[in-house]
CSV table of C-alpha atoms in Angstrom, one decimal:
chain,number,residue,atom,x,y,z
A,1,MET,CA,165.2,38.3,38.5
A,2,LEU,CA,161.6,37.0,37.9
A,3,LYS,CA,161.9,38.1,34.0
A,4,GLN,CA,165.6,36.1,33.9
A,5,ALA,CA,164.2,33.4,35.7
A,6,HIS,CA,160.9,33.1,33.3
A,7,ARG,CA,163.3,33.8,30.5
A,8,PHE,CA,160.9,36.5,28.9
A,9,ALA,CA,162.9,38.4,26.3
A,10,GLY,CA,160.5,41.3,27.2
A,11,LYS,CA,161.8,45.2,28.2
A,12,LEU,CA,160.6,46.2,31.7
A,13,ILE,CA,158.1,48.7,32.5
A,14,PRO,CA,160.2,51.7,33.6
A,15,ARG,CA,159.8,52.0,37.3
A,16,GLU,CA,158.0,55.2,36.8
A,17,CYS,CA,155.3,54.0,34.8
A,18,LEU,CA,154.3,51.5,37.0
A,19,HIS,CA,151.0,51.8,38.5
A,20,VAL,CA,147.5,50.1,38.9
A,21,SER,CA,145.1,50.8,36.0
A,22,LEU,CA,141.5,51.1,37.7
A,23,LEU,CA,139.6,52.7,34.8
A,24,PHE,CA,139.8,52.7,31.3
A,25,LEU,CA,138.4,55.9,29.8
A,26,GLY,CA,139.1,54.9,25.5
A,27,ARG,CA,141.7,57.1,23.3
A,28,GLY,CA,139.7,60.7,24.7
A,29,SER,CA,140.1,63.9,24.1
A,30,GLU,CA,141.0,66.9,26.1
A,31,GLN,CA,137.8,67.3,26.5
A,32,LEU,CA,137.0,64.0,27.6
A,33,ALA,CA,139.8,64.2,30.1
A,34,ARG,CA,138.5,67.6,31.6
A,35,GLY,CA,135.2,65.9,32.1
A,36,ALA,CA,136.6,62.8,34.1
A,37,CYS,CA,138.2,65.4,36.0
A,38,GLU,CA,135.1,67.0,37.7
A,39,ALA,CA,133.2,63.9,37.9
A,40,VAL,CA,135.3,62.0,40.1
A,41,ALA,CA,136.7,65.8,42.0
A,42,ASP,CA,133.7,64.2,44.6
A,43,VAL,CA,134.9,61.1,45.0
A,44,LYS,CA,137.0,60.9,48.6
A,45,PRO,CA,138.2,57.6,49.5
A,46,ILE,CA,140.1,56.3,52.1
A,47,PRO,CA,143.7,55.1,52.8
A,48,PHE,CA,144.1,51.6,52.8
A,49,GLU,CA,146.7,49.3,52.2
A,50,VAL,CA,146.9,46.1,49.4
A,51,SER,CA,149.0,43.5,48.7
A,52,PHE,CA,150.6,41.6,45.6
A,53,ASP,CA,151.2,38.5,46.2
A,54,ARG,CA,151.3,36.5,42.7
A,55,THR,CA,152.4,37.1,39.6
A,56,ALA,CA,151.0,35.3,36.3
A,57,SER,CA,150.5,36.0,32.8
A,58,PHE,CA,147.1,37.6,31.3
A,59,ARG,CA,145.7,37.3,27.8
A,60,GLY,CA,147.3,39.1,24.8
A,61,ARG,CA,148.4,38.5,21.5
A,62,PRO,CA,151.1,36.4,21.1
A,63,GLY,CA,154.1,37.6,21.4
A,64,ASN,CA,152.9,40.1,23.2
A,65,ARG,CA,151.6,39.3,26.6
A,66,PRO,CA,151.1,40.6,29.9
A,67,PHE,CA,153.5,39.8,33.2
A,68,VAL,CA,151.7,40.9,35.8
A,69,LEU,CA,151.5,41.2,39.3
A,70,VAL,CA,148.4,40.2,40.9
A,71,GLY,CA,147.1,40.2,45.0
A,72,ASP,CA,144.3,39.2,46.9
A,73,ASP,CA,141.2,40.0,49.3
A,74,THR,CA,142.8,43.1,49.9
A,75,LEU,CA,142.4,44.4,46.5
A,76,ASP,CA,139.0,44.6,47.1
A,77,ARG,CA,139.2,48.4,47.5
A,78,LEU,CA,141.2,48.4,44.4
A,79,LYS,CA,138.0,47.0,42.6
A,80,SER,CA,135.7,49.2,44.9
A,81,LEU,CA,137.5,52.6,43.5
A,82,GLY,CA,137.3,51.6,40.4
A,83,HIS,CA,133.4,50.8,40.5
A,84,ALA,CA,133.0,54.2,42.6
A,85,LEU,CA,135.3,56.5,39.8
A,86,GLY,CA,133.4,54.6,36.8
A,87,ALA,CA,129.8,55.3,38.8
A,88,ALA,CA,130.9,59.0,38.8
A,89,ILE,CA,132.2,59.4,35.7
A,90,ALA,CA,129.2,56.9,33.7
A,91,GLU,CA,126.9,59.6,35.6
A,92,SER,CA,128.1,62.4,34.6
A,93,GLY,CA,127.5,61.8,31.0
A,94,VAL,CA,131.6,61.3,30.4
A,95,GLY,CA,131.9,58.0,30.1
A,96,ARG,CA,130.9,54.6,30.6
A,97,ARG,CA,130.4,52.6,33.4
A,98,ALA,CA,133.4,50.6,34.4
A,99,GLN,CA,133.4,47.0,34.0
A,100,ARG,CA,132.4,44.6,37.3
A,101,ASP,CA,135.1,41.8,36.2
A,102,PHE,CA,138.5,43.2,36.1
A,103,THR,CA,141.3,42.2,38.0
A,104,PRO,CA,143.7,45.4,39.7
A,105,HIS,CA,147.3,43.8,38.7
A,106,VAL,CA,150.3,45.8,37.9
A,107,THR,CA,152.5,45.0,34.6
A,108,LEU,CA,156.2,44.6,34.9
A,109,LEU,CA,156.2,43.5,30.9
A,110,TYR,CA,155.4,42.7,28.3
A,111,GLY,CA,156.6,38.7,27.5
A,112,ASP,CA,156.7,36.7,24.3
A,113,ARG,CA,154.8,33.7,25.9
A,114,ALA,CA,152.6,32.7,29.0
A,115,VAL,CA,154.1,31.5,32.4
A,116,ASP,CA,152.1,30.4,34.9
A,117,GLU,CA,151.0,31.8,38.5
A,118,TYR,CA,154.0,32.1,40.6
A,119,PRO,CA,153.9,33.3,44.1
A,120,VAL,CA,156.2,35.6,45.6
A,121,ALA,CA,157.3,38.1,48.6
A,122,PRO,CA,153.8,40.2,49.0
A,123,ILE,CA,154.5,43.7,48.0
A,124,ARG,CA,152.5,45.9,50.1
A,125,TRP,CA,151.4,49.6,50.0
A,126,THR,CA,149.3,52.0,51.1
A,127,VAL,CA,146.4,53.4,48.6
A,128,ASN,CA,146.5,57.0,49.5
A,129,GLU,CA,145.9,59.0,45.8
A,130,PHE,CA,144.7,58.3,42.4
A,131,VAL,CA,146.0,59.3,38.9
A,132,LEU,CA,144.8,60.2,35.4
A,133,ILE,CA,147.4,58.9,33.6
A,134,HIS,CA,147.7,59.9,29.7
A,135,SER,CA,149.1,56.5,28.1
A,136,LEU,CA,149.1,56.3,24.6
A,137,ASN,CA,152.2,57.9,23.8
A,138,GLY,CA,154.0,57.6,26.4
A,139,HIS,CA,152.9,58.3,30.5
A,140,LYS,CA,151.6,61.7,31.8
A,141,HIS,CA,150.1,62.2,34.7
A,142,VAL,CA,146.9,64.6,33.9
A,143,ALA,CA,145.7,64.7,37.3
A,144,ARG,CA,146.3,63.8,41.0
A,145,TRP,CA,143.6,63.2,43.3
A,146,ARG,CA,145.2,62.5,47.0
A,147,PHE,CA,143.0,61.3,49.8
A,148,ASP,CA,141.3,62.9,53.0
A,149,VAL,CA,143.4,61.5,55.7
């Protein structure tokens, strides 16, 4: 519906590939993935709710601009989780610390142009796990950690 409303030509991200990126490890090897898995094993968040209530376009290459869901203050917990994961990875020596100013978002498609921010009915869920995803060639779940309840 939003794709049609904004007249995007881009292809929607498949539902099974939708996610919120908290940390980018780079173009790493299997060794980096193993090290990251070990580093974050002790990060033990509790479940929390998030809400995404508007769409927007992010900067990107012309003709390939991310069209995303963004949200409000409920996303501070996602930021905190991303920082905790990044700190654990950096302290282990496996990777670098996460950016402090990232915006949690869900990429819906890559559009041919940018559009203004637009309110949508809130999309909410309880975050109860984080997953290491290899997404350079497809979308493969490498490891999964469920939160303590």
